[in-house]
GROMACS .gro file of C-alpha atoms in nm:
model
  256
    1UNK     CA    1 -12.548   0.175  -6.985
    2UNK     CA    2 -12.913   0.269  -7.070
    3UNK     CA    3 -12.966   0.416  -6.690
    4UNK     CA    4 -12.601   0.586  -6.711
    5UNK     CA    5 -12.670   0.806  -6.993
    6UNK     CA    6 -13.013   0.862  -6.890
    7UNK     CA    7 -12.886   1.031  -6.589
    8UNK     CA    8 -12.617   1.219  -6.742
    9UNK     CA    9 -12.934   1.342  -6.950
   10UNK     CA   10 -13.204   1.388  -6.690
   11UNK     CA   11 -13.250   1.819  -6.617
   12UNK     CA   12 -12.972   1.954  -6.282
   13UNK     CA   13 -13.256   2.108  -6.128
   14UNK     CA   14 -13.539   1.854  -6.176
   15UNK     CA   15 -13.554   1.518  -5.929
   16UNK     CA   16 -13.740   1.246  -6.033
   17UNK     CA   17 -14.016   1.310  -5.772
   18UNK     CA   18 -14.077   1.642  -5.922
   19UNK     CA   19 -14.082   1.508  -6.263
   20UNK     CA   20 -14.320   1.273  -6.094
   21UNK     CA   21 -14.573   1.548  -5.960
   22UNK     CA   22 -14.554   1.747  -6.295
   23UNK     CA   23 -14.691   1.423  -6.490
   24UNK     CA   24 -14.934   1.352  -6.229
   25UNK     CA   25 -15.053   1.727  -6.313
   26UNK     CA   26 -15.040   1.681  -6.669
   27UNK     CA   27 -15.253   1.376  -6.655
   28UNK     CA   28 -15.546   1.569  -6.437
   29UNK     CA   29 -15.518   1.840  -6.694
   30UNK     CA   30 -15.555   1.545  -6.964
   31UNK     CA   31 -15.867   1.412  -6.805
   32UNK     CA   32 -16.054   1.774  -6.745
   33UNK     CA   33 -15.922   1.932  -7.075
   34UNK     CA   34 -16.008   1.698  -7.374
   35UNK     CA   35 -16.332   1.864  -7.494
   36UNK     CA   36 -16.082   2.146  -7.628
   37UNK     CA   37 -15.937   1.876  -7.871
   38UNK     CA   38 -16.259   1.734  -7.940
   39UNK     CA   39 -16.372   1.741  -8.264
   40UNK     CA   40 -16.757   1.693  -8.216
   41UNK     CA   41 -16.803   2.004  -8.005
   42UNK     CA   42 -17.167   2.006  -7.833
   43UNK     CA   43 -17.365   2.227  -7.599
   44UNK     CA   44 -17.217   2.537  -7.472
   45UNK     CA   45 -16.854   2.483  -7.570
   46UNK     CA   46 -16.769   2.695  -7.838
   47UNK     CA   47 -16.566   2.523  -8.140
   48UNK     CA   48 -16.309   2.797  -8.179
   49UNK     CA   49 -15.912   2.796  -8.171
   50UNK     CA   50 -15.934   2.972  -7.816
   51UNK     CA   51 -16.093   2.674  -7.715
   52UNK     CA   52 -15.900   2.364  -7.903
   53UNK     CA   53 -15.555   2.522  -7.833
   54UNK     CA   54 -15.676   2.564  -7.443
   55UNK     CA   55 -15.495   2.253  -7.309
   56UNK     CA   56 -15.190   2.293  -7.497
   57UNK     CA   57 -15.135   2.682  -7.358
   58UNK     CA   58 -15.209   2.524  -7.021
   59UNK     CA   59 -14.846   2.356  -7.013
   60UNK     CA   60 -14.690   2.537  -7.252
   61UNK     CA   61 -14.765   2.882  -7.152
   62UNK     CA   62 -14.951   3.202  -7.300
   63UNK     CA   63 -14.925   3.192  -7.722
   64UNK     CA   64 -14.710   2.888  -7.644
   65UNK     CA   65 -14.401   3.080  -7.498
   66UNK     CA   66 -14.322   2.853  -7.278
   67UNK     CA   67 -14.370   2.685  -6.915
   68UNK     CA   68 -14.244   2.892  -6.614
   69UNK     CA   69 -14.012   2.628  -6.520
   70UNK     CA   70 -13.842   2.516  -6.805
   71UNK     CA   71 -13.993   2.125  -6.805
   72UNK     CA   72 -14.252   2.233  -7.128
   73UNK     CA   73 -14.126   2.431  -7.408
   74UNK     CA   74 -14.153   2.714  -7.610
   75UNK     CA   75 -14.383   2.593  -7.937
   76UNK     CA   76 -14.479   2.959  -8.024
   77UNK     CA   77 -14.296   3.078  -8.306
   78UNK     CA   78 -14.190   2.709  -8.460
   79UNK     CA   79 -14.205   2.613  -8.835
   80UNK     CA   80 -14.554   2.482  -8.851
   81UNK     CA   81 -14.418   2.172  -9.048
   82UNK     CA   82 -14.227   2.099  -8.710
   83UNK     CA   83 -14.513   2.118  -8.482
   84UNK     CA   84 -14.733   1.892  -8.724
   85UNK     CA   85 -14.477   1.640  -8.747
   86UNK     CA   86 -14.455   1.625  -8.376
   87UNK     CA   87 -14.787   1.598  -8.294
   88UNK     CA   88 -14.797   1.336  -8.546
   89UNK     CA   89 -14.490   1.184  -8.334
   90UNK     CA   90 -14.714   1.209  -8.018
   91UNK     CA   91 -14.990   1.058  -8.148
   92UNK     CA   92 -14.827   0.778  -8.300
   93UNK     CA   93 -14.609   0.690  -8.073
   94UNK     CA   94 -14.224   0.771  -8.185
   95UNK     CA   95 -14.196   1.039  -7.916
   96UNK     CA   96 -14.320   0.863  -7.563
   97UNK     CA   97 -14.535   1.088  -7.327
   98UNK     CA   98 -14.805   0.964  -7.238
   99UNK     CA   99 -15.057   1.271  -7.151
  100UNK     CA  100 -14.969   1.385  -7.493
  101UNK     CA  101 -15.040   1.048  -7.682
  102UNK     CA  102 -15.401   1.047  -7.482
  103UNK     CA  103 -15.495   1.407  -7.592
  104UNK     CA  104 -15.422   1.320  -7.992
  105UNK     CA  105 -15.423   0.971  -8.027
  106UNK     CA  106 -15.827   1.013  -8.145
  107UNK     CA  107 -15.714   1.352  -8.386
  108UNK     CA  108 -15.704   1.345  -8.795
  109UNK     CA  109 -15.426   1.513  -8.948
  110UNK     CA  110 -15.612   1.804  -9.038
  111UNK     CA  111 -15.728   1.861  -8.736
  112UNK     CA  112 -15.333   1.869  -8.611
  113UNK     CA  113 -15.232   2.084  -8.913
  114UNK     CA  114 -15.426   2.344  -8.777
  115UNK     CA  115 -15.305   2.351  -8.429
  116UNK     CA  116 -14.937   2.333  -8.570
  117UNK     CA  117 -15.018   2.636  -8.808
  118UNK     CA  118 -15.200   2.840  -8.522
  119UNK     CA  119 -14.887   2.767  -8.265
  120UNK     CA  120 -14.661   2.897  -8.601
  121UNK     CA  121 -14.776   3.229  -8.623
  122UNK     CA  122 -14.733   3.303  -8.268
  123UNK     CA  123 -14.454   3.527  -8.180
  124UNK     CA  124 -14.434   3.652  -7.809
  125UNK     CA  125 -14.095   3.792  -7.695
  126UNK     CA  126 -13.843   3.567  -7.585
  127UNK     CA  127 -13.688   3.582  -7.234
  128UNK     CA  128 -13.348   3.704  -7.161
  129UNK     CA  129 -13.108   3.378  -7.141
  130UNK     CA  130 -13.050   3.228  -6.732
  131UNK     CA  131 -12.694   3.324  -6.656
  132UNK     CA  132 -12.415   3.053  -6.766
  133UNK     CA  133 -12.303   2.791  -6.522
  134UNK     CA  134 -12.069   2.643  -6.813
  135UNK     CA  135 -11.690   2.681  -6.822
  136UNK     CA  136 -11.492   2.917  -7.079
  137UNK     CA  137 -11.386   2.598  -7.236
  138UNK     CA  138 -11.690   2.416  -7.280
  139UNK     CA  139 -11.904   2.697  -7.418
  140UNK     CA  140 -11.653   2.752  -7.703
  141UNK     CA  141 -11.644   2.402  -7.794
  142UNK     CA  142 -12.007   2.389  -7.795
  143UNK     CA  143 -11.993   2.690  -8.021
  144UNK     CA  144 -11.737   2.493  -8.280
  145UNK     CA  145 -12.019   2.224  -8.288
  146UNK     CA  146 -12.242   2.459  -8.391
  147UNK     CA  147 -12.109   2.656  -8.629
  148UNK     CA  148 -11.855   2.417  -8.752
  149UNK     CA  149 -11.946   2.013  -8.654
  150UNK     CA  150 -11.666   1.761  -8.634
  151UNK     CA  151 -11.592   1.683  -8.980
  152UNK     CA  152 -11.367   1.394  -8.875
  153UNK     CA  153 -11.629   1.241  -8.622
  154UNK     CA  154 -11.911   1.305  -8.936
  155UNK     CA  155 -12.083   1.536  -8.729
  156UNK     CA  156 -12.209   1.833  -8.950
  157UNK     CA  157 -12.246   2.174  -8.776
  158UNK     CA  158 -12.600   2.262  -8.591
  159UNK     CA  159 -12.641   2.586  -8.862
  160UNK     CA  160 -12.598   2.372  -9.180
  161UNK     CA  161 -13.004   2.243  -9.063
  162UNK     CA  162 -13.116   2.466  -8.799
  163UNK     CA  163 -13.030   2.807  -9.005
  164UNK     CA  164 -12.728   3.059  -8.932
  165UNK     CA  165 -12.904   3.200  -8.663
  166UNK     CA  166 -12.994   2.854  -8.525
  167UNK     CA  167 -13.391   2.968  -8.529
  168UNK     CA  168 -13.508   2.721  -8.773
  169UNK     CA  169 -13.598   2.700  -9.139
  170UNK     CA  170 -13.920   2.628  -9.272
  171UNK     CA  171 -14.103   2.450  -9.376
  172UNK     CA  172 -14.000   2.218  -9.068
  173UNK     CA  173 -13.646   2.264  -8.918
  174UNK     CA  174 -13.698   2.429  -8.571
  175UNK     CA  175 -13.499   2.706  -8.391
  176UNK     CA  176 -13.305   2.555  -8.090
  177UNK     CA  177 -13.200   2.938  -7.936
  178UNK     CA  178 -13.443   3.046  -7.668
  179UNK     CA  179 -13.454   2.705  -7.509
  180UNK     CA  180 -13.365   2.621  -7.171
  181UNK     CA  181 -12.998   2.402  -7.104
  182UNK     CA  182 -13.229   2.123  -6.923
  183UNK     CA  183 -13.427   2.097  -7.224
  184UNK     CA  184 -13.203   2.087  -7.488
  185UNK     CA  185 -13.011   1.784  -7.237
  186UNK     CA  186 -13.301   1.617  -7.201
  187UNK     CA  187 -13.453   1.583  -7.581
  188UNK     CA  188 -13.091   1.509  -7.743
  189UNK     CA  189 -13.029   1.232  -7.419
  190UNK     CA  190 -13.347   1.093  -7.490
  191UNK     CA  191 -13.232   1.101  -7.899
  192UNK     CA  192 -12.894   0.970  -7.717
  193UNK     CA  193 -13.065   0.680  -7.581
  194UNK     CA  194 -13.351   0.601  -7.830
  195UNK     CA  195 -13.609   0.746  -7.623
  196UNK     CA  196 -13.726   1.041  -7.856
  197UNK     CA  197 -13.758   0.894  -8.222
  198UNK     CA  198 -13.857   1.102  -8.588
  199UNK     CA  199 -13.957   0.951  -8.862
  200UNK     CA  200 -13.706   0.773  -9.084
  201UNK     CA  201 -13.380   0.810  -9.197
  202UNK     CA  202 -13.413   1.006  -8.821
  203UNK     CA  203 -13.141   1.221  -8.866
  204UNK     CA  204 -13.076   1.343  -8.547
  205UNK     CA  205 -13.003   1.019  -8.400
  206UNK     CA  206 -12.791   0.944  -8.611
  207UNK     CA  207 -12.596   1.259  -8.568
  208UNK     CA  208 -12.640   1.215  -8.191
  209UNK     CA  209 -12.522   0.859  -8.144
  210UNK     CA  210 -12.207   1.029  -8.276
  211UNK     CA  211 -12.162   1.258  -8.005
  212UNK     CA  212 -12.038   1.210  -7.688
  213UNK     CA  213 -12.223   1.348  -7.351
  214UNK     CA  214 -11.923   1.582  -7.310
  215UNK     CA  215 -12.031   1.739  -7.676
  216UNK     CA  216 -12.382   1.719  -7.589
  217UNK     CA  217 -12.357   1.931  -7.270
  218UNK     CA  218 -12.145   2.175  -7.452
  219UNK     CA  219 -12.365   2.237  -7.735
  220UNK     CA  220 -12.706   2.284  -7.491
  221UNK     CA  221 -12.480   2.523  -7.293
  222UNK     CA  222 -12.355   2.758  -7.569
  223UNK     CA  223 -12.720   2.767  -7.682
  224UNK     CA  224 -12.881   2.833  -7.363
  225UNK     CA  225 -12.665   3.104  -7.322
  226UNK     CA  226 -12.751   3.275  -7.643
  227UNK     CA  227 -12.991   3.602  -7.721
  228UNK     CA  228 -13.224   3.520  -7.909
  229UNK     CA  229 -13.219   3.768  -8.230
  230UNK     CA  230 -13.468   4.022  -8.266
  231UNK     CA  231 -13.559   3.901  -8.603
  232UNK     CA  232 -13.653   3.506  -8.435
  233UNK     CA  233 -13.898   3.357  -8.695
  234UNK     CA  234 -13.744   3.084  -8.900
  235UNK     CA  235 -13.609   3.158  -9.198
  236UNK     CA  236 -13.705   3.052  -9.559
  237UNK     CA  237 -13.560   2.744  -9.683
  238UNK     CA  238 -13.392   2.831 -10.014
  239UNK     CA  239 -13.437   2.646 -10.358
  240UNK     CA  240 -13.049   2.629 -10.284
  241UNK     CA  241 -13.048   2.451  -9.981
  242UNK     CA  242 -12.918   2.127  -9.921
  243UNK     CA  243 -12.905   1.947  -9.616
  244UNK     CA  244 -12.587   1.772  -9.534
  245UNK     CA  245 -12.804   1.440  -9.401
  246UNK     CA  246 -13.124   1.298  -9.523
  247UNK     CA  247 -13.443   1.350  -9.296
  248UNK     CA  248 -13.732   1.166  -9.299
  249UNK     CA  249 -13.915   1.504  -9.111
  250UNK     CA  250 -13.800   1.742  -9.407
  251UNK     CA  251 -13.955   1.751  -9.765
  252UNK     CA  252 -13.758   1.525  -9.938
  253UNK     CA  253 -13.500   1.726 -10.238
  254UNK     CA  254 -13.382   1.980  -9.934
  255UNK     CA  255 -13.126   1.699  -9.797
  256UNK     CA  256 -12.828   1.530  -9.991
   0.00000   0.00000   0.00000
């Protein structure tokens, strides 16, 4: 069952022996890269952000826009609560990759705070969305799920945490428009299957487990296909807001 959904999960375009050459890249990059995490900077290194945030920009792209190919994503722009709590998820093991646990597992908090906040107030353009390969059918039901949920199947609608304009709220709900289909599969599968885990009550898994793949595939489609507003940077959460679930990533007093 495990391998099943896994594969109904893994990215179209990505086999498993590409997946298998981009980690053995990622690791080389681990093992020539860590003096820009290291704390104790000494000879001619320079101890600047340039130089800490160096290995992250060298998967993730320029400002943290994004990898070329879809596999590493956009962290530019995010609510710096988000990025902290998942480098904090990296490091301590509820989200599994393990060039990313190697590069933080020696970093304090602080130390993360900063690279979440300098990652926050990035804001490069976003691309234009990849053409749709979904079906007229399946984009509009991913676009109920969004905007609406499933009230019957308990599944609340994507806006009610993610904003109206589905790119984020701060302090820590992130934007999910501008990301590639593959991605979007792959993090809610691995949510799907207990691969990617937040801290608790993890909300998202237990939205996810109600959703079937069909939904799943829907919703990353309709999102995909999305332009990303000109006005992208998350919005302010409001003394007003309530979240429809609790989460253990969000302050608590913002969910009910």
């Amino acid at each position: 069952m495990t391998m099943t959904l896994l594969n109904a999960f893994l990215p179209h375009h990505t086999t498993l022996a590409r997946m298998r050459r981009q980690f053995v890249a990622a690791a080389f990059l681990s093992l020539i890269l860590p003096p820009c995490f290291s704390q104790a900077q000494t000879g001619s290194v320079p101890d600047t952000t340039a130089q800490r945030v160096a290995a992250c920009i060298a998967c993730h792209g320029k400002e943290g826009r994004a990898g070329s190919d879809g596999y590493y994503p956009r962290i530019a722009g995010k609510p710096a609560g988000y990025l902290y709590n998942q480098l904090i998820n990296f490091r301590d093991g509820k989200r599994h990759y393990p060039v990313m646990t190697a590069m933080l597992v020696n970093l304090s908090d602080d130390y993360l705070r900063e690279i979440a906040q300098h990652f926050a107030d990035q804001h490069p353009p976003f691309p234009a969305p990849q053409p749709s390969r979904a079906t007229t059918a399946e984009l509009l039901h991913g676009q109920q799920l969004v905007h609406e949920g499933d009230r019957t199947r308990g599944i609340p609608a994507c806006i009610a945490c993610h904003g109206t304009k589905m790119t984020g709220v701060k302090p820590a709900v992130p934007g999910l428009v501008g990301l590639p289909r593959d991605y979007l599969l792959g993090q809610i599968g691995a949510w799907k299957i207990g691969v990617r885990q937040a801290s608790a009550p993890d909300c998202m898994a237990q939205i996810v487990q109600k959703m079937t793949p069909e939904d799943i595939s829907a919703v990353a489609s309709w999102l995909a296909a999305q332009t990303v507003p000109v006005d992208s940077k998350p919005l302010s959460s409001p003394a007003s807001m309530v979240l429809p679930i609790d989460c253990g990533g969000v302050p608590q007093g913002a969910a009910k």
